[in-house]
Coordinates of N, CA and C in Angstrom, one line a residue:
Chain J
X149 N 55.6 111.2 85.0 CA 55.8 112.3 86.0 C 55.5 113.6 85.4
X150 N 54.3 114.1 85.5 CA 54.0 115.4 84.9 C 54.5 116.4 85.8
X151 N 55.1 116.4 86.7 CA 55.8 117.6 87.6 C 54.5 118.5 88.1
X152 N 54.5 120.1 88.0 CA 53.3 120.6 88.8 C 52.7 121.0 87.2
X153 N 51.1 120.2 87.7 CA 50.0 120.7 87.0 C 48.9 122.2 87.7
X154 N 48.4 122.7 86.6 CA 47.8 124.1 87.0 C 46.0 123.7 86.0
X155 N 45.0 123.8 86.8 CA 44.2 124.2 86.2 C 43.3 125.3 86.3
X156 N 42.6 126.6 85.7 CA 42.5 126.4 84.3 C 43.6 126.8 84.0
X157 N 44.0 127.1 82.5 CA 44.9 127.7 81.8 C 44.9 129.3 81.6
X158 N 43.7 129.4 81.4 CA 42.7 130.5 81.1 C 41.5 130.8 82.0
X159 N 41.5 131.7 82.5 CA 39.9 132.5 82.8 C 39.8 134.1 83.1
X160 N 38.7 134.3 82.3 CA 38.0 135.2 82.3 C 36.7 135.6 83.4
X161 N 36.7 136.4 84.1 CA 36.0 136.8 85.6 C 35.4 138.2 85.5
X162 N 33.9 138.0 85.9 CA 33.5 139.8 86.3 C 33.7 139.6 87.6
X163 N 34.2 140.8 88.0 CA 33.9 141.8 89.4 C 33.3 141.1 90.1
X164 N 33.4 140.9 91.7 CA 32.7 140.1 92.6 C 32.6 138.4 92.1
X165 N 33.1 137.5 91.0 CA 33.1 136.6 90.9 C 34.1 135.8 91.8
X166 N 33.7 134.6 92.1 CA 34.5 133.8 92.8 C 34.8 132.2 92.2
X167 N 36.2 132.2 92.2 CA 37.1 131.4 91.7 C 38.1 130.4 92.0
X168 N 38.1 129.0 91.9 CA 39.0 128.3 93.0 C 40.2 127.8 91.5
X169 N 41.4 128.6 91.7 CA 42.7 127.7 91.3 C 43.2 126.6 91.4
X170 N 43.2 125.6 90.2 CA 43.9 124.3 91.1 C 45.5 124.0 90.8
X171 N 45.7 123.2 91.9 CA 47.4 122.6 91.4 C 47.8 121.9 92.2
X172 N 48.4 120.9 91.5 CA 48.7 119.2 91.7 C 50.2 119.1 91.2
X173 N 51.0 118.7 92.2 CA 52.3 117.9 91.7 C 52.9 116.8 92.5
X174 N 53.4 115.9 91.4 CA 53.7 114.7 91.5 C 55.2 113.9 92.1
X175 N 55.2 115.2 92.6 CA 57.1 114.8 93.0 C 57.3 114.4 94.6
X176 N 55.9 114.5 95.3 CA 56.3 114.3 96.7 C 56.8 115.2 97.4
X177 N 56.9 116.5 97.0 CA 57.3 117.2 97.6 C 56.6 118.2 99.0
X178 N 57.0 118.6 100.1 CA 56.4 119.1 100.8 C 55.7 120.8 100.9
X179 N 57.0 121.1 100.1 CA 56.2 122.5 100.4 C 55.6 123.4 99.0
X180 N 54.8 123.7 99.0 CA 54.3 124.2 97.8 C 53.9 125.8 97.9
X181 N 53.7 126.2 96.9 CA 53.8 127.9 96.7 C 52.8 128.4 95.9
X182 N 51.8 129.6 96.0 CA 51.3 130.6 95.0 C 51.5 131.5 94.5
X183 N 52.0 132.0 93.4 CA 52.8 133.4 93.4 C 52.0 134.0 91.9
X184 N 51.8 135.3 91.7 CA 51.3 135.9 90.8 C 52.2 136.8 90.2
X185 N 52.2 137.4 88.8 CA 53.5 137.7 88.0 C 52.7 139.1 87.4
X186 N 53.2 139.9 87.6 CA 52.5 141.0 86.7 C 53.2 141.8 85.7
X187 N 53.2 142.2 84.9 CA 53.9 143.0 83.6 C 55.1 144.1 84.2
X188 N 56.5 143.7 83.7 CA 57.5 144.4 84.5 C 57.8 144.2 86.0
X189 N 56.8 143.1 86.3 CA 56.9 142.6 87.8 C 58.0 141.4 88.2
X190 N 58.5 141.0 88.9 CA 59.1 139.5 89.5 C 57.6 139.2 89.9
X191 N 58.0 137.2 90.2 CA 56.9 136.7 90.9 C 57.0 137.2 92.0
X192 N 55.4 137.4 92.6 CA 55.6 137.9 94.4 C 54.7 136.6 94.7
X193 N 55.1 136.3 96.1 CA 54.5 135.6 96.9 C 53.5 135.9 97.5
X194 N 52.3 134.7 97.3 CA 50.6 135.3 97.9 C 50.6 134.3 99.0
X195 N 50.9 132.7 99.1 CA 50.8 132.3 99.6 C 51.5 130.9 99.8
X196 N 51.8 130.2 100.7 CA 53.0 129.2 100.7 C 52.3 127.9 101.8
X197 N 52.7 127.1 101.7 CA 52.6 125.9 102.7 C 53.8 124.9 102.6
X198 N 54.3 125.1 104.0 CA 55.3 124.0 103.9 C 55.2 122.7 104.5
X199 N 53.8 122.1 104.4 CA 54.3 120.8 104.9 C 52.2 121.0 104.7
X200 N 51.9 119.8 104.5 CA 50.8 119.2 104.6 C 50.2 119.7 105.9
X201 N 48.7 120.2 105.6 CA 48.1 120.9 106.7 C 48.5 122.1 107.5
X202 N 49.4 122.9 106.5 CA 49.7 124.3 107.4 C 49.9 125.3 106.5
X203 N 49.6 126.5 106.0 CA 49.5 127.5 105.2 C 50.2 128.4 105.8
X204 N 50.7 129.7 105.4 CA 51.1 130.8 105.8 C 51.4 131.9 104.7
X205 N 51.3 133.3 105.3 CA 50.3 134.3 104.3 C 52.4 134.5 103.5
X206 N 52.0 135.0 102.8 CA 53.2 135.6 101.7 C 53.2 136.9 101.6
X207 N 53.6 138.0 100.4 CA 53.8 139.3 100.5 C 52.1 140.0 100.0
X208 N 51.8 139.3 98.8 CA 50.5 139.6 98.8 C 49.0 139.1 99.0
X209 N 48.7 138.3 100.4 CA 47.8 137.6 100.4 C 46.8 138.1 100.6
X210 N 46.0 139.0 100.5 CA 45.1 140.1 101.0 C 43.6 139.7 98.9
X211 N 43.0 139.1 99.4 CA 42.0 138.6 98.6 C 42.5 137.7 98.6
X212 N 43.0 136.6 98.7 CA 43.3 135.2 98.3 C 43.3 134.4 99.6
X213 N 42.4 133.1 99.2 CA 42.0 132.2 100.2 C 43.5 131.1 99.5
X214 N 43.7 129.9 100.6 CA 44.5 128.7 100.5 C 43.8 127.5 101.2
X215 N 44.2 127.1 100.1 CA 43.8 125.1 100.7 C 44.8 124.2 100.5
X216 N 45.4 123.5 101.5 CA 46.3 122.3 101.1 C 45.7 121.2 101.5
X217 N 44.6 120.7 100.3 CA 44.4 119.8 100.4 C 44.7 118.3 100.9
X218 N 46.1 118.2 100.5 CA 46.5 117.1 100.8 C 48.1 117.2 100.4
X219 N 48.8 116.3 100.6 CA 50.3 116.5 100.0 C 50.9 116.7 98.5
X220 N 49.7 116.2 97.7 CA 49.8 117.2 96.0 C 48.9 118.1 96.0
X221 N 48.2 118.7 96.5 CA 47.1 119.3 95.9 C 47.2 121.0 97.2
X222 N 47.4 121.8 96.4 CA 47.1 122.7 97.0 C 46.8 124.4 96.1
X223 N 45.1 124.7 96.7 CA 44.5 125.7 96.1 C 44.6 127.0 96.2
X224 N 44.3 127.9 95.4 CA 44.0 129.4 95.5 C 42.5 129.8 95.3
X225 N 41.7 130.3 95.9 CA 40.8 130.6 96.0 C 40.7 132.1 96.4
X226 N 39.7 132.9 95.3 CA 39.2 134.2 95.0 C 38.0 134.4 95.3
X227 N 37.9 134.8 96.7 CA 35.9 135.3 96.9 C 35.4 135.7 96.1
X228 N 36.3 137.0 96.2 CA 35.4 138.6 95.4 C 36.5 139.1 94.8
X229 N 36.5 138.7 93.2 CA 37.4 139.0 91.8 C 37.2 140.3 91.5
X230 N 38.5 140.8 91.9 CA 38.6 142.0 91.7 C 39.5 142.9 89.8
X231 N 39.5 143.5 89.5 CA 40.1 144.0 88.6 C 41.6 144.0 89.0
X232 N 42.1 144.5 90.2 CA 43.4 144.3 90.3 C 44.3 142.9 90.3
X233 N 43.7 141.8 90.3 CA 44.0 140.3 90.4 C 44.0 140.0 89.3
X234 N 43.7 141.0 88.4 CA 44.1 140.5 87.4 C 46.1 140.4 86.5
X235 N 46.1 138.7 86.6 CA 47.3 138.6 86.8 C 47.5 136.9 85.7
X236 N 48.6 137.0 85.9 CA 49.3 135.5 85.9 C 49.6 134.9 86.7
X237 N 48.9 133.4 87.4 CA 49.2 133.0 88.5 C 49.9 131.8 88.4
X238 N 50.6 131.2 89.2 CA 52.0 130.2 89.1 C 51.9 129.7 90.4
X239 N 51.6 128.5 90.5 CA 51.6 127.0 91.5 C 53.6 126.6 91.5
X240 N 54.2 126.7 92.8 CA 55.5 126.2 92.4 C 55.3 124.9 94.3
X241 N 56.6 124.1 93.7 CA 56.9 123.1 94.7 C 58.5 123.3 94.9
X242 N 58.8 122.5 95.8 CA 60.2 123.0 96.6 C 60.7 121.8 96.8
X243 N 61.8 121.4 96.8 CA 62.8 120.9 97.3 C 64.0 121.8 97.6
X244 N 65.3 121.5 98.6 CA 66.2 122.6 98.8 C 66.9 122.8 97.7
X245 N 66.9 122.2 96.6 CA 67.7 123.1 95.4 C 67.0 123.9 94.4
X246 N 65.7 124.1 95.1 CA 65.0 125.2 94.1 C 63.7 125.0 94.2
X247 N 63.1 125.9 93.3 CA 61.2 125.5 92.9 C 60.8 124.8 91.8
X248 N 60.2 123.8 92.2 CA 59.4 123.7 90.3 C 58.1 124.5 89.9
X249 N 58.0 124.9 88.9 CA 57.1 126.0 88.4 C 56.0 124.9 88.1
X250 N 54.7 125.5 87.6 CA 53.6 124.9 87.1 C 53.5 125.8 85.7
X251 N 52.9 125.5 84.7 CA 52.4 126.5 83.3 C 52.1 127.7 83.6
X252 N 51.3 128.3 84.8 CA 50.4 129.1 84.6 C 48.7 129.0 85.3
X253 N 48.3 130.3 85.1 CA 46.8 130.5 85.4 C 47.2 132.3 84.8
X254 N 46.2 132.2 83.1 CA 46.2 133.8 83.4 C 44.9 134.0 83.6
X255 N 45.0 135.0 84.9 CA 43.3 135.6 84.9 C 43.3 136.7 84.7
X256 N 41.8 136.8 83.8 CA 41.6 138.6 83.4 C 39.9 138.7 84.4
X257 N 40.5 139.5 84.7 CA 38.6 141.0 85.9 C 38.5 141.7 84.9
X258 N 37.3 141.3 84.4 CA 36.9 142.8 83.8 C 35.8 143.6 85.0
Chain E
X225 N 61.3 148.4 98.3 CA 61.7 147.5 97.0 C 62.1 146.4 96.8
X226 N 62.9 146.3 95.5 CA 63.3 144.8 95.8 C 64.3 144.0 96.5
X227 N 64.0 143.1 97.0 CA 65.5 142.3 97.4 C 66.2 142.2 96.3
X228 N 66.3 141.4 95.1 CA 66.9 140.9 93.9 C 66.7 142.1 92.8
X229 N 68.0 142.7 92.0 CA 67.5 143.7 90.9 C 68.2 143.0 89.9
X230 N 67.9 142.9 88.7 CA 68.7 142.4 87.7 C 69.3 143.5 86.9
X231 N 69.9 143.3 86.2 CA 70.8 144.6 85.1 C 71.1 143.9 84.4
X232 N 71.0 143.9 82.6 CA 70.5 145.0 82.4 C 68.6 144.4 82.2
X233 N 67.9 145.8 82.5 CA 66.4 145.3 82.0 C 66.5 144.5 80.6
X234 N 67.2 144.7 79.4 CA 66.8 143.7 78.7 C 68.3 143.7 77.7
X235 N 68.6 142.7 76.9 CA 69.9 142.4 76.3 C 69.6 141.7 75.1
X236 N 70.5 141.9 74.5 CA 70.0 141.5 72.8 C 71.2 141.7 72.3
X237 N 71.6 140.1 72.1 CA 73.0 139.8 71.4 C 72.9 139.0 70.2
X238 N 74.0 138.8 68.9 CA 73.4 137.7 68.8 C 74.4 136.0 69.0
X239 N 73.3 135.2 68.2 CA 73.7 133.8 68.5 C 75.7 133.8 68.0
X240 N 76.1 132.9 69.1 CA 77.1 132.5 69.2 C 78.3 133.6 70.6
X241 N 77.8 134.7 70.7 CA 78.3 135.9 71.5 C 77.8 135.2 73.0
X242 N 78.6 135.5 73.8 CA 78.5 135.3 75.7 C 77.6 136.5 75.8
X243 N 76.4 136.2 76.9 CA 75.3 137.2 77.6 C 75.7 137.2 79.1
X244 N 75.7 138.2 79.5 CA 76.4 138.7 81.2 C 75.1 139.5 81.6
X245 N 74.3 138.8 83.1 CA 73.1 139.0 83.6 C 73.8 139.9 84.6
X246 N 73.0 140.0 85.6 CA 73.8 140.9 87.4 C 72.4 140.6 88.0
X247 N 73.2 140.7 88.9 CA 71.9 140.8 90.2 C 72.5 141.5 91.3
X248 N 71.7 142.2 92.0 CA 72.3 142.7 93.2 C 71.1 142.7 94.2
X249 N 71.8 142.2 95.0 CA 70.5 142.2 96.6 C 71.0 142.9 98.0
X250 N 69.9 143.2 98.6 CA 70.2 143.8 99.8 C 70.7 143.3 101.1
X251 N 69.6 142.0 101.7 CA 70.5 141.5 102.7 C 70.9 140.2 103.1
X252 N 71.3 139.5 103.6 CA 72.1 138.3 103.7 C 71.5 137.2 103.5
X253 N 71.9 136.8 102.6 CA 71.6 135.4 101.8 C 71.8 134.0 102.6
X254 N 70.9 132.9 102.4 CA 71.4 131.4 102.5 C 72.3 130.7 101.1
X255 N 71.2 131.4 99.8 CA 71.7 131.1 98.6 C 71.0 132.0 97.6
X256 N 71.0 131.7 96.5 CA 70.7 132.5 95.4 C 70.6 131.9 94.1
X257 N 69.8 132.4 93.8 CA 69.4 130.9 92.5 C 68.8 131.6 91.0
X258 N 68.8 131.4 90.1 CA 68.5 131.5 88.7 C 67.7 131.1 88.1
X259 N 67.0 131.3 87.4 CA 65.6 130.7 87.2 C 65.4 131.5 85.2
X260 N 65.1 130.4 84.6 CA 65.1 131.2 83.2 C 62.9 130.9 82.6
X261 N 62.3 131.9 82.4 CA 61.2 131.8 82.0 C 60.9 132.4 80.3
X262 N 60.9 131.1 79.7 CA 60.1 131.0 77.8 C 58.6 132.0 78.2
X263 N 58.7 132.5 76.9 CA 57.4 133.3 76.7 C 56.0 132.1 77.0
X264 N 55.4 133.1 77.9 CA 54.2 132.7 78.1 C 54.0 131.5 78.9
X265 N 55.2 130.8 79.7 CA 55.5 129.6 80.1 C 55.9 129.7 81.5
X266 N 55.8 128.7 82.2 CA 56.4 128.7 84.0 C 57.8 129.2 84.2
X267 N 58.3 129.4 85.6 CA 60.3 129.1 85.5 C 60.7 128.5 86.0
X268 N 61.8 127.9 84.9 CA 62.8 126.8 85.1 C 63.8 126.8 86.0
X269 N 64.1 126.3 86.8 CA 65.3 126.1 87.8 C 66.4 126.0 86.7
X270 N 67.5 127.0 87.1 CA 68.6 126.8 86.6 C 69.7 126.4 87.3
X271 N 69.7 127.4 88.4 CA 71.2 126.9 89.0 C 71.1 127.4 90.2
X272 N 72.1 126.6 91.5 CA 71.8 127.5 93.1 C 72.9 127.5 93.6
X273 N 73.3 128.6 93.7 CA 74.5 128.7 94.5 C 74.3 129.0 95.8
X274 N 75.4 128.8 96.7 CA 74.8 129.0 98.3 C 76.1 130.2 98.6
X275 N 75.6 130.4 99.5 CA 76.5 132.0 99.9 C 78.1 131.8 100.3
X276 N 78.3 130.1 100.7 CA 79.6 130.1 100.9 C 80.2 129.8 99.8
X277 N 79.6 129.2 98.7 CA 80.4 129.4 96.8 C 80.9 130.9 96.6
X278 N 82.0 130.6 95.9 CA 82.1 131.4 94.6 C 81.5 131.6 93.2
X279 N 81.5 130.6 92.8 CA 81.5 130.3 91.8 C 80.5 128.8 91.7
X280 N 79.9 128.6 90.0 CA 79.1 127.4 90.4 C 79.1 127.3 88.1
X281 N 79.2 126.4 88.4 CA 79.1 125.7 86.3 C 77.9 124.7 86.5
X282 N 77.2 125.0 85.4 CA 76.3 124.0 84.7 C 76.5 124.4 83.1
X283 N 77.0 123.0 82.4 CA 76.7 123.4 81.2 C 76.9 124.3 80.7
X284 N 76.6 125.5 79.9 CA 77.2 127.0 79.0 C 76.9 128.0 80.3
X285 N 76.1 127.8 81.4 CA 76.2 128.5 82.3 C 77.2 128.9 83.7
X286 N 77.3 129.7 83.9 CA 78.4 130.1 85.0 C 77.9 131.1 85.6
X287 N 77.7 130.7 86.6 CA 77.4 132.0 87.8 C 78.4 132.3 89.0
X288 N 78.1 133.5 89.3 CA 79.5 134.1 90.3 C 78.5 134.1 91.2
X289 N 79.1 134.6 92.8 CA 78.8 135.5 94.3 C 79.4 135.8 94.6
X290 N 79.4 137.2 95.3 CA 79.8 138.1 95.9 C 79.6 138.3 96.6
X291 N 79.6 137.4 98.2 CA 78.9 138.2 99.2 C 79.1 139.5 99.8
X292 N 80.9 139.7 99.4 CA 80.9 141.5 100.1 C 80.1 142.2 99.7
X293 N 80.2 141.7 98.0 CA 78.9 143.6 96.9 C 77.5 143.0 97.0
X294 N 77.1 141.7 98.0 CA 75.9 141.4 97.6 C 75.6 141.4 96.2
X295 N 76.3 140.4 95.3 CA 75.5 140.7 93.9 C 76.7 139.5 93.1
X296 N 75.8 138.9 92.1 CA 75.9 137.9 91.4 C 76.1 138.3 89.7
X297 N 76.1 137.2 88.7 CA 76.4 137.3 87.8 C 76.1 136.1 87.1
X298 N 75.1 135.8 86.2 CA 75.1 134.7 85.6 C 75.2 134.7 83.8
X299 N 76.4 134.0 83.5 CA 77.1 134.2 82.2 C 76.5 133.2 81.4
X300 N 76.0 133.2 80.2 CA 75.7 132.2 79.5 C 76.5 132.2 77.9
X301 N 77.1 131.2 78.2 CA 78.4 131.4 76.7 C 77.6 130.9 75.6
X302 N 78.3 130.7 74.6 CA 78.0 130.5 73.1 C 76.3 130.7 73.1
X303 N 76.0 131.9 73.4 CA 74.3 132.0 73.0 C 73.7 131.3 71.8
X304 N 72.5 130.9 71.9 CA 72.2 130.3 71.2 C 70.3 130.7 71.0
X305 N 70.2 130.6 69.5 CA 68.5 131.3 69.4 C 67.5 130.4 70.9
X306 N 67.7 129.5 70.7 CA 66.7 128.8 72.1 C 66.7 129.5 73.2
X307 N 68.1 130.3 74.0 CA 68.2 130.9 75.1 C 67.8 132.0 75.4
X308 N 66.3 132.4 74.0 CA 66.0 133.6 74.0 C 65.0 133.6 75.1
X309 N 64.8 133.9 76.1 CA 64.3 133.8 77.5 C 64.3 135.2 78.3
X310 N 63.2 135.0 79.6 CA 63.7 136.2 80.7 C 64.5 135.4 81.8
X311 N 65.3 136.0 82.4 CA 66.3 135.0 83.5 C 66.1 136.3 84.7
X312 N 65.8 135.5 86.2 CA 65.3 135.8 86.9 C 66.5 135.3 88.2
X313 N 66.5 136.5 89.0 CA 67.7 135.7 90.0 C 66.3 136.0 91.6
X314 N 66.4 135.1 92.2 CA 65.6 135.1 92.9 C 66.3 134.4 94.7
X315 N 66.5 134.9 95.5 CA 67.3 135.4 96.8 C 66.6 134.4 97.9
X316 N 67.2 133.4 98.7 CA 66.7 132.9 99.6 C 67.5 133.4 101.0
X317 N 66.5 134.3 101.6 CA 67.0 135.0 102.9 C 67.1 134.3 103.7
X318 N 68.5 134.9 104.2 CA 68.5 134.6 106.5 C 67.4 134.6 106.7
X319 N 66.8 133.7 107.4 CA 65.8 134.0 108.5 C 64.1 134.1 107.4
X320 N 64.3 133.6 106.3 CA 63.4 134.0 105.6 C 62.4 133.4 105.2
X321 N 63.0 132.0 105.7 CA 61.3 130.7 106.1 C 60.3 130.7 105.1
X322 N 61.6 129.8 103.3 CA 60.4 129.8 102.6 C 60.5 131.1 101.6
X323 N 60.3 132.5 102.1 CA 60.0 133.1 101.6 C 61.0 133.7 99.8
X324 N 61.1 133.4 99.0 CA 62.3 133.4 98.0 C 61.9 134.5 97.4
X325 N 62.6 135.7 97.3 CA 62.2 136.6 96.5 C 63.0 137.1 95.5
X326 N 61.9 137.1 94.3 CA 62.4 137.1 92.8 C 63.0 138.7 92.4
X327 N 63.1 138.4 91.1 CA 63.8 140.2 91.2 C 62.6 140.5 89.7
X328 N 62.6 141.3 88.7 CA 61.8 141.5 88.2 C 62.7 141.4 87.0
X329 N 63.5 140.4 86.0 CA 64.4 139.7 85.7 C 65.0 140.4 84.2
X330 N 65.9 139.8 83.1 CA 66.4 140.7 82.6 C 66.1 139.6 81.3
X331 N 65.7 140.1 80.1 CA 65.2 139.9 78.9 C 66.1 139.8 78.2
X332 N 66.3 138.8 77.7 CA 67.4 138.3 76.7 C 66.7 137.9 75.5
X333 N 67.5 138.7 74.4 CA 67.0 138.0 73.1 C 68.3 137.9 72.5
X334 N 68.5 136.7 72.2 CA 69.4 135.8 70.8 C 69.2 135.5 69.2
X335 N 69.8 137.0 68.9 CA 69.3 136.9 67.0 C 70.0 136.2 66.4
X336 N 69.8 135.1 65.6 CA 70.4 134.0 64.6 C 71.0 134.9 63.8

């Protein structure tokens, strides 16, 4: 039971590059989450899906695309990588007593 | 700003001394929950209290609510070097479908 996986770990992006985030967990859970963390920041919310086949935007979803692939698998996708995105991104899953986190995604824009 | 604020921005006791977190939020809660994040690492579910608790134990931890002051308290006894972490209280609103918002959390270090 690896709980939520994130890949990559790491990436580095120029300006106008485009980038698909992955993340996968194994708990069955229905609703899953994107959230980005920045220095002195709480996590904020970019993007959420609660239930297989339905997305809905969060506080910062403005450059970020979503895919819920399927009932584990749901993506974050970056058209046009900007310098401000540059961030720590976090895959989480839900049940009602809380989230489960994933490792991570740090991205740097230069 | 924020729904969740923590106090203090950061704390630094050492090992074997009780650490006293706060949180305070603005509007009405379903629950309220705790979340502790290791350097460079995801965050951990720690504890959920729902708005009709007072009070809630796991382990060395203890958290309070307040629904009059809006605002919480999560106590961690006999500190210990491992529980050197950021702890994060993060607010599940009325009406808020999902939406859970974190506070920007309070830094704890535990010197042996």
């Amino acid at each position: 039971n690896a709980g939520v996986t994130q890949t990559p770990k790491f990436q580095v992006l120029k300006t106008g590059q485009s980038m698909t985030l992955q993340c996968a967990q194994d708990m069955n859970h229905n609703s899953m989450y994107w959230y980005r963390q920045d220095p002195g920041m709480g996590l904020r919310l970019i993007y959420y899906s609660a239930s297989e086949g339905t997305t809905d935007k969060g506080e910062v979803p403005n450059g970020y695309n979503v895919s819920r692939l399927n009932k584990r698998e749901f993506s974050l996708r970056l058209e046009s990588a900007a310098p401000s995105q540059t961030s720590v991104y976090f895959c989480a899953s839900s049940v009602w007593t809380g989230r489960y986190f994933g490792p991570g995604t740090r991205l740097t824009v230069t | 700003s924020q729904q969740g604020e923590e106090d203090p921005q950061a704390l630094s006791i050492q090992e074997g001394e009780n650490a006293t977190m706060n949180c305070s939020y603005k509007t009405s809660i379903n629950n309220l929950q705790w979340y502790r994040q290791n350097s460079g690492r995801g965050l951990v579910h720690l504890i959920l209290i729902r708005s009709n608790e007072r009070e809630k134990h796991s382990g060395r931890l203890r958290v309070t609510l307040d629904t009059s002051k809006k605002s919480s308290s999560l106590l961690i006894t006999a500190s210990r070097a491992a529980d050197t972490a950021s702890y994060f209280c993060a607010t599940d609103i009325q009406g808020g479908s999902e939406k859970l918002v974190f506070g920007k959390g309070t830094k704890l270090t535990v010197n042996p």
